[in-house]
């Protein structure tokens, strides 16, 4: 799935952090977002913490606290930073301490952490300013780890989705559907470049974790409105899209299995 709909794409892939309306649109239905968005591999969480000097974590763009709760379950103390007050409020009611604001403008106030993490959010952060801010927030030997879930549906569903989107979303690319893995690989490139430019880190590493994930039709349709492609669509348009996507999934037998690749860019504070 593309990350940004055509009308919201910035001039350069490096400028997604400037699309503030999109970046701060996910709180429109925070409960649905928290219920339906995929979690991250436990193996990833364990690897990040094994490579960190301790268990204090700063979660950038924590949203409803999906990643934060996984790190808490691994024995970490987590502080979240989140620009959308609706998402921050939801996370706070689930037991996460959250400070509201963009990461670039957040004040460490002398605090340091063993790890700075960002799940599905670092493309909303200026890649150089964000890396520099992370360096300030990390103690020496601390780890920056930014990661995304890239979902690759089966080809027949991808083709059906593209047909629906072209018809109902003016401006959608006339040919092809961008590969999610390729899109997130580009985000990894920008994250690594930002870390290198900001300085203060070892050379960025890339980790990947692969899994097959099954969705029923109802599960997938429940999750779709939380994606950036749909958060600001008029309700009648979204309803029509969901109806047609549901029909396409029904033709596949009422469910499907997609390939999920979790991609990580990580570096150590020198």
Short mmCIF file of C-alpha atoms in Angstrom, two decimals:
data_model
loop_
_atom_site.label_atom_id
_atom_site.label_comp_id
_atom_site.label_asym_id
_atom_site.label_seq_id
_atom_site.Cartn_x
_atom_site.Cartn_y
_atom_site.Cartn_z
CA UNK A 1 0.00 0.00 0.00
CA UNK A 2 1.32 3.49 -0.79
CA UNK A 3 2.09 5.57 2.26
CA UNK A 4 0.85 8.90 0.94
CA UNK A 5 -2.10 9.48 -1.40
CA UNK A 6 -1.23 11.46 -4.54
CA UNK A 7 -2.62 14.78 -3.33
CA UNK A 8 -0.57 14.62 -0.14
CA UNK A 9 2.80 13.69 -1.60
CA UNK A 10 5.50 16.24 -0.88
CA UNK A 11 7.89 17.43 -3.55
CA UNK A 12 10.55 14.93 -2.51
CA UNK A 13 10.44 11.54 -0.76
CA UNK A 14 12.71 13.11 1.84
CA UNK A 15 10.01 15.65 2.71
CA UNK A 16 7.23 13.44 4.06
CA UNK A 17 7.73 15.13 7.45
CA UNK A 18 6.24 18.29 5.91
CA UNK A 19 2.87 16.60 5.28
CA UNK A 20 1.58 17.60 8.70
CA UNK A 21 -2.14 17.19 7.96
CA UNK A 22 -1.52 13.58 7.02
CA UNK A 23 0.93 12.97 9.85
CA UNK A 24 -1.59 14.15 12.43
CA UNK A 25 -4.71 12.59 10.92
CA UNK A 26 -4.50 9.12 12.48
CA UNK A 27 -6.17 10.11 15.74
CA UNK A 28 -9.51 10.45 13.96
CA UNK A 29 -10.33 6.95 15.28
CA UNK A 30 -7.64 6.12 17.81
CA UNK A 31 -9.48 3.09 19.20
CA UNK A 32 -9.77 1.47 15.77
CA UNK A 33 -6.11 2.28 15.06
CA UNK A 34 -5.01 0.59 18.28
CA UNK A 35 -7.28 -2.41 17.74
CA UNK A 36 -6.40 -3.17 14.14
CA UNK A 37 -2.86 -1.98 13.40
CA UNK A 38 -0.30 -4.80 13.29
CA UNK A 39 2.18 -5.30 16.11
CA UNK A 40 5.92 -5.75 15.68
CA UNK A 41 7.93 -8.98 15.92
CA UNK A 42 8.90 -9.92 19.46
CA UNK A 43 12.27 -10.94 18.03
CA UNK A 44 12.80 -7.35 16.88
CA UNK A 45 11.98 -5.92 20.30
CA UNK A 46 14.34 -8.39 21.97
CA UNK A 47 17.14 -7.66 19.49
CA UNK A 48 16.85 -3.90 20.00
CA UNK A 49 16.99 -4.26 23.77
CA UNK A 50 19.85 -6.76 23.64
CA UNK A 51 21.83 -4.17 21.68
CA UNK A 52 20.98 -1.32 24.09
CA UNK A 53 22.81 -0.53 27.35
CA UNK A 54 19.67 -0.52 29.50
CA UNK A 55 15.88 -0.54 29.59
CA UNK A 56 14.82 3.13 29.35
CA UNK A 57 13.11 3.83 26.01
CA UNK A 58 11.88 6.96 24.26
CA UNK A 59 9.16 6.14 21.70
CA UNK A 60 8.93 8.78 18.93
CA UNK A 61 5.46 9.23 17.46
CA UNK A 62 4.15 6.66 19.92
CA UNK A 63 0.57 6.94 18.64
CA UNK A 64 -1.75 4.84 20.78
CA UNK A 65 1.21 3.03 22.33
CA UNK A 66 1.31 -0.14 20.24
CA UNK A 67 5.11 -0.43 20.11
CA UNK A 68 5.51 1.12 23.56
CA UNK A 69 3.42 -1.60 25.20
CA UNK A 70 5.55 -4.25 23.52
CA UNK A 71 8.68 -2.67 24.97
CA UNK A 72 6.99 -2.36 28.36
CA UNK A 73 6.14 -6.06 28.21
CA UNK A 74 9.85 -6.70 27.62
CA UNK A 75 10.66 -4.97 30.91
CA UNK A 76 11.33 -1.44 29.65
CA UNK A 77 10.35 1.93 31.05
CA UNK A 78 8.91 3.92 28.14
CA UNK A 79 8.21 7.61 27.57
CA UNK A 80 6.23 8.54 24.46
CA UNK A 81 6.36 11.68 22.32
CA UNK A 82 3.31 12.18 20.09
CA UNK A 83 2.10 15.22 18.08
CA UNK A 84 -1.59 14.17 17.96
CA UNK A 85 -3.26 14.86 21.30
CA UNK A 86 -6.03 12.35 20.54
CA UNK A 87 -3.53 9.54 20.12
CA UNK A 88 -1.57 10.71 23.16
CA UNK A 89 -4.73 10.75 25.27
CA UNK A 90 -5.57 7.19 24.22
CA UNK A 91 -2.04 6.01 25.04
CA UNK A 92 -2.15 7.79 28.38
CA UNK A 93 -5.37 6.01 29.31
CA UNK A 94 -3.60 2.74 28.55
CA UNK A 95 -0.84 3.52 31.05
CA UNK A 96 1.84 5.18 28.90
CA UNK A 97 3.45 8.46 29.92
CA UNK A 98 3.25 10.73 26.87
CA UNK A 99 4.46 14.26 26.12
CA UNK A 100 2.56 15.99 23.29
CA UNK A 101 4.51 17.63 20.48
CA UNK A 102 6.67 16.96 17.46
CA UNK A 103 9.95 15.20 18.15
CA UNK A 104 12.01 17.93 16.48
CA UNK A 105 10.65 20.46 19.03
CA UNK A 106 10.59 18.14 22.04
CA UNK A 107 12.80 19.13 25.00
CA UNK A 108 14.93 16.38 26.56
CA UNK A 109 15.42 18.62 29.62
CA UNK A 110 18.58 16.77 30.59
CA UNK A 111 17.00 13.32 30.34
CA UNK A 112 18.80 10.52 28.52
CA UNK A 113 17.63 7.12 27.35
CA UNK A 114 19.08 3.74 26.47
CA UNK A 115 17.05 3.48 23.27
CA UNK A 116 15.10 5.83 21.01
CA UNK A 117 12.60 3.93 18.86
CA UNK A 118 10.00 4.86 16.26
CA UNK A 119 7.45 2.43 14.87
CA UNK A 120 5.78 3.37 11.57
CA UNK A 121 6.48 7.07 12.23
CA UNK A 122 10.05 8.13 11.37
CA UNK A 123 8.99 9.26 7.85
CA UNK A 124 6.94 11.98 9.59
CA UNK A 125 10.13 13.24 11.29
CA UNK A 126 12.77 15.39 9.60
CA UNK A 127 15.43 12.71 9.01
CA UNK A 128 18.42 14.91 9.94
CA UNK A 129 16.86 16.98 12.74
CA UNK A 130 15.28 13.82 14.15
CA UNK A 131 18.57 11.94 14.20
CA UNK A 132 20.31 14.90 15.84
CA UNK A 133 17.56 15.06 18.47
CA UNK A 134 17.88 11.32 19.08
CA UNK A 135 21.63 11.74 19.58
CA UNK A 136 20.93 14.36 22.25
CA UNK A 137 18.44 12.08 23.99
CA UNK A 138 20.64 8.97 24.00
CA UNK A 139 23.35 8.21 26.48
CA UNK A 140 26.66 7.02 24.95
CA UNK A 141 26.17 3.50 23.66
CA UNK A 142 22.41 4.03 23.39
CA UNK A 143 20.58 2.79 20.32
CA UNK A 144 18.37 4.50 17.76
CA UNK A 145 16.03 2.04 16.03
CA UNK A 146 13.36 3.12 13.55
CA UNK A 147 11.14 0.50 11.96
CA UNK A 148 8.17 -0.14 9.70
CA UNK A 149 5.85 -2.99 8.77
CA UNK A 150 5.71 -3.36 4.97
CA UNK A 151 2.75 -5.53 3.91
CA UNK A 152 2.72 -7.20 0.50
CA UNK A 153 -0.78 -8.55 -0.35
CA UNK A 154 -1.12 -11.29 -2.97
CA UNK A 155 -0.84 -10.04 -6.56
CA UNK A 156 -4.48 -10.66 -7.44
CA UNK A 157 -5.64 -8.50 -4.51
CA UNK A 158 -3.07 -5.79 -5.29
CA UNK A 159 -4.44 -5.55 -8.83
CA UNK A 160 -8.02 -5.36 -7.57
CA UNK A 161 -7.10 -2.63 -5.07
CA UNK A 162 -5.39 -0.58 -7.78
CA UNK A 163 -8.50 -0.78 -9.97
CA UNK A 164 -10.74 0.43 -7.14
CA UNK A 165 -8.42 3.26 -6.11
CA UNK A 166 -7.98 4.57 -9.66
CA UNK A 167 -11.72 4.76 -10.15
CA UNK A 168 -12.65 6.30 -6.80
CA UNK A 169 -9.58 8.38 -5.92
CA UNK A 170 -8.75 11.01 -8.55
CA UNK A 171 -5.03 11.41 -9.05
CA UNK A 172 -4.15 7.85 -8.13
CA UNK A 173 -1.33 6.57 -10.39
CA UNK A 174 -2.70 5.34 -13.69
CA UNK A 175 -0.37 2.36 -13.87
CA UNK A 176 0.93 -0.03 -11.28
CA UNK A 177 0.77 -0.11 -7.51
CA UNK A 178 3.94 0.90 -5.67
CA UNK A 179 5.52 -2.05 -3.91
CA UNK A 180 5.26 -1.54 -0.12
CA UNK A 181 8.63 -3.19 0.40
CA UNK A 182 10.19 -0.83 -2.14
CA UNK A 183 8.47 2.20 -0.57
CA UNK A 184 9.71 1.34 2.90
CA UNK A 185 13.16 0.53 1.56
CA UNK A 186 13.26 4.11 0.29
CA UNK A 187 12.25 5.32 3.76
CA UNK A 188 15.09 3.26 5.20
CA UNK A 189 17.49 4.95 2.78
CA UNK A 190 16.33 8.39 3.95
CA UNK A 191 16.58 7.39 7.60
CA UNK A 192 20.12 6.08 7.14
CA UNK A 193 21.16 9.20 5.23
CA UNK A 194 19.73 11.38 8.00
CA UNK A 195 21.65 9.46 10.66
CA UNK A 196 24.88 9.77 8.70
CA UNK A 197 24.34 13.49 8.08
CA UNK A 198 23.45 14.29 11.69
CA UNK A 199 26.57 12.56 12.98
CA UNK A 200 27.19 11.16 16.43
CA UNK A 201 26.28 7.58 15.48
CA UNK A 202 27.99 4.47 14.25
CA UNK A 203 27.24 3.43 10.67
CA UNK A 204 23.53 2.53 10.34
CA UNK A 205 22.61 -1.14 10.13
CA UNK A 206 19.50 -2.68 8.55
CA UNK A 207 17.60 -5.60 10.00
CA UNK A 208 14.61 -7.41 8.51
CA UNK A 209 12.02 -9.77 9.98
CA UNK A 210 9.60 -11.70 7.74
CA UNK A 211 6.27 -13.32 8.54
CA UNK A 212 3.11 -14.52 6.79
CA UNK A 213 -0.07 -12.92 8.15
CA UNK A 214 -3.64 -13.98 7.43
CA UNK A 215 -6.56 -11.54 7.24
CA UNK A 216 -10.23 -12.30 7.01
CA UNK A 217 -12.29 -9.88 4.95
CA UNK A 218 -13.75 -8.29 8.09
CA UNK A 219 -10.32 -7.87 9.69
CA UNK A 220 -8.82 -6.18 6.66
CA UNK A 221 -11.76 -3.83 6.13
CA UNK A 222 -11.64 -2.90 9.82
CA UNK A 223 -7.97 -1.93 9.50
CA UNK A 224 -8.09 -0.08 6.16
CA UNK A 225 -9.59 3.24 7.42
CA UNK A 226 -6.58 3.68 9.74
CA UNK A 227 -4.15 3.90 6.80
CA UNK A 228 -2.93 7.26 5.58
CA UNK A 229 -4.54 6.71 2.21
CA UNK A 230 -8.00 6.86 3.79
CA UNK A 231 -7.97 8.83 7.05
CA UNK A 232 -9.29 12.03 5.45
CA UNK A 233 -11.54 10.68 2.71
CA UNK A 234 -15.22 11.71 2.71
CA UNK A 235 -17.28 9.01 4.42
CA UNK A 236 -19.32 8.08 1.28
CA UNK A 237 -16.13 7.58 -0.77
CA UNK A 238 -14.54 5.47 1.94
CA UNK A 239 -17.69 3.36 2.26
CA UNK A 240 -17.70 2.67 -1.49
CA UNK A 241 -14.01 1.74 -1.45
CA UNK A 242 -14.52 -0.63 1.47
CA UNK A 243 -17.51 -2.26 -0.24
CA UNK A 244 -15.55 -2.91 -3.44
CA UNK A 245 -12.44 -4.12 -1.62
CA UNK A 246 -14.65 -6.43 0.42
CA UNK A 247 -16.12 -7.87 -2.77
CA UNK A 248 -12.61 -8.45 -4.13
CA UNK A 249 -11.56 -10.28 -0.95
CA UNK A 250 -14.72 -12.38 -1.06
CA UNK A 251 -13.72 -13.49 -4.56
CA UNK A 252 -10.48 -14.76 -3.02
CA UNK A 253 -12.47 -16.93 -0.63
CA UNK A 254 -13.16 -14.40 2.12
CA UNK A 255 -9.58 -13.98 3.27
CA UNK A 256 -5.95 -13.93 2.17
CA UNK A 257 -2.39 -14.26 3.42
CA UNK A 258 0.06 -11.42 2.94
CA UNK A 259 3.81 -11.25 3.38
CA UNK A 260 4.88 -8.84 6.13
CA UNK A 261 8.45 -7.60 6.18
CA UNK A 262 9.43 -5.53 9.21
CA UNK A 263 12.36 -3.30 8.25
CA UNK A 264 14.65 -1.64 10.79
CA UNK A 265 17.33 1.04 10.51
CA UNK A 266 19.45 1.21 13.63
CA UNK A 267 22.67 2.80 14.87
CA UNK A 268 24.52 3.25 18.16
CA UNK A 269 25.22 6.61 19.80
CA UNK A 270 28.97 7.03 19.57
#
